[in-house]
Amino acid sequence: MPTNYAELRKNTGFSIAKTELKTGTALGPELQERLPPARPLLDAADVVVPEGYAVEAVMAGLSFPTDVDIAPDGTIYVSEGGSSWPTRPYMPARVVVKKPSGETEAITMNVQAGPRSVTWRDGELYMSLKGGYHMQIVKYNLETGELKVLIDQLPSGGWHEPGGPLFGPDGLMYFGNGSVSQQGVCLPAGFTVDLAKHPNAHDVPGQDVTLTGNNVRSRDPRMPFPYLVETGAFKPFGTPAQKGEVVKGELYCNSAVWRSRPDGTDMELLAWGIRNPFGMAMNEAGELYVSDNDFEEKGERAIANDPDRIWHLKIAREPFGTVKTPAWYGFPDLCGDGLPVNHETHLPSRGTPAELLLENPPEWAGPAAFLEQPHSCMCKMDFSRSEAFGYKGELFVAEWGTLAPLNSPRPEDLDHGFRVIRVDVEKGTAQPFMHNQKMGPATAFGSGGIERPVSCKFSPDGKDLYVLDFGVDKVTPGNMMGFAHTGVLWKISRKEAQNG
Amino acid sequence: MAKATQNPIILIELDHDTRQTQFDRAKTWFDNVLLTQSSCRQLVEDTVEKIEEPHMKQYLAEMALQEREHEAKARELFALIGREPSDVRQLLGQVAGKARQALGDFIALAGSAKGPWQDLHQVYLSNYNSMGAFAVAEQLGLALGIPAIVDLVFPVIAEKSTSQLLLKEYVLEMCSKSILYHEGF
């Protein structure tokens, strides 16, 4: 047994096995009868897509699903996240499998929190996992059942998510790791869960940085009586930084994107300063795009009107192994528009205004390929590769939807997201592709449409777009609650293709 | 607008047998909620009678009223999953409340405490236990996708959480009078 704290905080692998999955099928009135009260209606007719496309629900009853992938033989893999957003309650961390025959099974793993992605490649499932002080990237052999941990030391244990893995035309594996802190400094943030589980977690920069010493003062909810503490950037909660202090950049950092060989070796840091690189996609030309979510307008380091964004990581064009200096995209001091967090356009209407944390910020690698409305919560995405589906070369992005009024007091933020958009990454423009008749989650107005799209992926032949809908997360000004068994997998096809 | 769904949809763990099995398991937990809450209510009611200090007596009397309401809420949980509560468990809870008073007397004797402080200390522990039972019921409501369970217990947990802060204050404030001075209040 390890005898020091650093050893104890390392991942040690986990058990994983194929298990039976209790499923049934239903249609029409029987379907509505079987649905849980939290999402009592499911009706593709309530979903809006462009003329010429058809939508159908493929699976329902999913619990906190995070990603979908489809193997060349048509087998569908949906990862269910275990503890996700919010972390309670934990539902089984697993991958739901639907074979072309209609047969189903689960690949269940004894790990907390759970898988945040699933990528099929040559008979193996590659997954990124959250949980503990370090995120993991693993691969699971579907035939032998062997689990291999490929990446295991990326500092995590906080707010944001792993990204990828995806495989480029160059055969390399690309992956990301979001920041521990929500607002650039580890803070109670309204949820004490991260502090409870990982009180020593903190952000790690990808380059050497000098700190301004602007610490953030807050209450320490771990203490039995009201107790005020100061916290600095790249420090665990309750640890202040000093003015002029230098924090060393690390290969094993966060708010970052890397590439490696498919077995996880020769890891190369491409970029950092990306707050939440949950969505990653590469087009046929091998250009890498990463989604990123905005700062929140609440709490002790509040920032307003920060747009969601998609970064084009041009640095990924550099030959493998030649990147000496990673690109920096702004976290923790710049918003998506490149303006500092204390710029007058980002001053909050509630909470304590943010101060700058870096004395010598690296050169900004922006501007973004696309800016989206704040709090749209752009998640996973995929490029259309087929004329049969249409919009070839455009990037389809799942937008989970806002957490306002919890994370923003602005009425205009209340219906941002809750849709799938298609982005022209060359022009930096987007159009809604899939949404409800009224913008917002379906259950908010009694519809049977979509709730919170979390991932979208094209079938291997490019003809169908699968949209994974996380399900019902109810948000109030004070809290959020997620209801299990409300996730849905939708499929969108061209009507002409359906007719043969 | 899209076309209506035509093909049967695969339902994950929403079939009749799986749901009923999970409801049965949730019901056994709800019996625990009722047991711990009956115990807590009994203990609070008995403790009110033992305290003389007027402010504490008043706050605890208010808490006793809330505890009756919480017990009624605990009974309402069962109908939300089509089940009936176990009256035996409720009765057991009341007995457990009395037993906790005896345990408090023993701990007080062993720890050199005097007066109703030991009862207050037991209420503090009992409320925490009951609050935890309701909080688990809330998580089961989320896991089953039944908002009515969450809506029912969330206000109870919030009141119990507020009571817990108050009880902690009283237990910590009054311990010196009970242990060092051997005086009641």
Short mmCIF file of C-alpha atoms in Angstrom, two decimals, chain A residues 22-27 31 34 36-38 44-45 47 54-61 88-89 91 94 98 224-225 479 481-485 498, chain B residues 1-16 18-19 22 138-148 150-151 154 168-169 172:
data_model
loop_
_atom_site.label_atom_id
_atom_site.label_comp_id
_atom_site.label_asym_id
_atom_site.label_seq_id
_atom_site.Cartn_x
_atom_site.Cartn_y
_atom_site.Cartn_z
CA LYS A 22 -32.14 -4.53 -19.18
CA THR A 23 -33.84 -3.14 -22.25
CA GLY A 24 -37.15 -3.24 -24.04
CA THR A 25 -38.70 -1.54 -27.04
CA ALA A 26 -41.79 0.61 -27.29
CA LEU A 27 -43.64 2.84 -29.69
CA LEU A 31 -43.58 4.51 -25.18
CA ARG A 34 -42.86 3.83 -20.05
CA PRO A 36 -40.00 8.47 -16.54
CA PRO A 37 -42.03 11.37 -15.09
CA ALA A 38 -39.04 13.71 -15.44
CA ALA A 44 -39.64 13.58 -32.99
CA ALA A 45 -42.41 15.70 -34.52
CA VAL A 47 -37.98 18.65 -33.24
CA ALA A 54 -36.04 13.33 -40.84
CA VAL A 55 -35.48 12.79 -37.13
CA GLU A 56 -36.15 9.69 -35.07
CA ALA A 57 -35.38 8.67 -31.51
CA VAL A 58 -33.26 5.51 -31.38
CA MET A 59 -32.76 4.99 -27.65
CA ALA A 60 -34.34 6.46 -24.53
CA GLY A 61 -33.79 5.99 -20.82
CA ARG A 88 -25.14 13.35 -7.81
CA PRO A 89 -26.54 10.78 -8.21
CA MET A 91 -25.44 6.01 -12.13
CA ARG A 94 -20.62 2.21 -18.64
CA LYS A 98 -26.52 -1.59 -29.55
CA PRO A 224 -16.86 24.42 10.85
CA PHE A 225 -17.30 28.17 11.35
CA ASN A 479 -29.03 24.90 -7.80
CA MET A 481 -30.53 18.76 -10.53
CA GLY A 482 -30.03 16.01 -13.09
CA PHE A 483 -32.61 13.28 -13.64
CA ALA A 484 -31.42 9.83 -14.71
CA HIS A 485 -33.14 7.75 -17.42
CA GLN A 498 -34.43 6.96 -46.37
CA MET B 1 -40.80 20.20 -38.47
CA ALA B 2 -39.56 16.60 -38.39
CA LYS B 3 -41.58 13.53 -39.15
CA ALA B 4 -43.01 11.54 -36.23
CA THR B 5 -41.13 8.54 -34.87
CA GLN B 6 -41.92 5.33 -36.76
CA ASN B 7 -39.52 2.68 -35.47
CA PRO B 8 -39.70 1.17 -31.97
CA ILE B 9 -37.35 2.89 -29.55
CA ILE B 10 -34.97 0.97 -27.31
CA LEU B 11 -35.68 1.76 -23.68
CA ILE B 12 -32.82 1.41 -21.22
CA GLU B 13 -33.95 0.04 -17.84
CA LEU B 14 -37.46 1.41 -18.33
CA ASP B 15 -39.16 -1.96 -18.79
CA HIS B 16 -41.90 -2.88 -16.31
CA THR B 18 -36.81 -3.40 -13.90
CA ARG B 19 -38.84 -0.40 -12.75
CA GLN B 22 -36.19 -0.69 -8.32
CA GLU B 138 -33.83 12.67 -2.88
CA GLN B 139 -31.00 10.97 -4.77
CA LEU B 140 -33.22 7.95 -5.42
CA GLY B 141 -35.84 10.31 -6.84
CA LEU B 142 -33.23 11.74 -9.23
CA ALA B 143 -31.95 8.28 -10.14
CA LEU B 144 -35.48 7.04 -10.88
CA GLY B 145 -36.35 10.19 -12.84
CA ILE B 146 -39.25 11.11 -10.53
CA PRO B 147 -39.30 14.87 -9.79
CA ALA B 148 -42.21 14.52 -7.30
CA VAL B 150 -37.32 15.46 -5.12
CA ASP B 151 -39.93 18.19 -4.75
CA PHE B 154 -36.00 18.97 -0.79
CA LYS B 168 -24.77 22.31 16.64
CA GLU B 169 -24.70 25.79 18.12
CA LEU B 172 -21.33 23.42 21.51
#
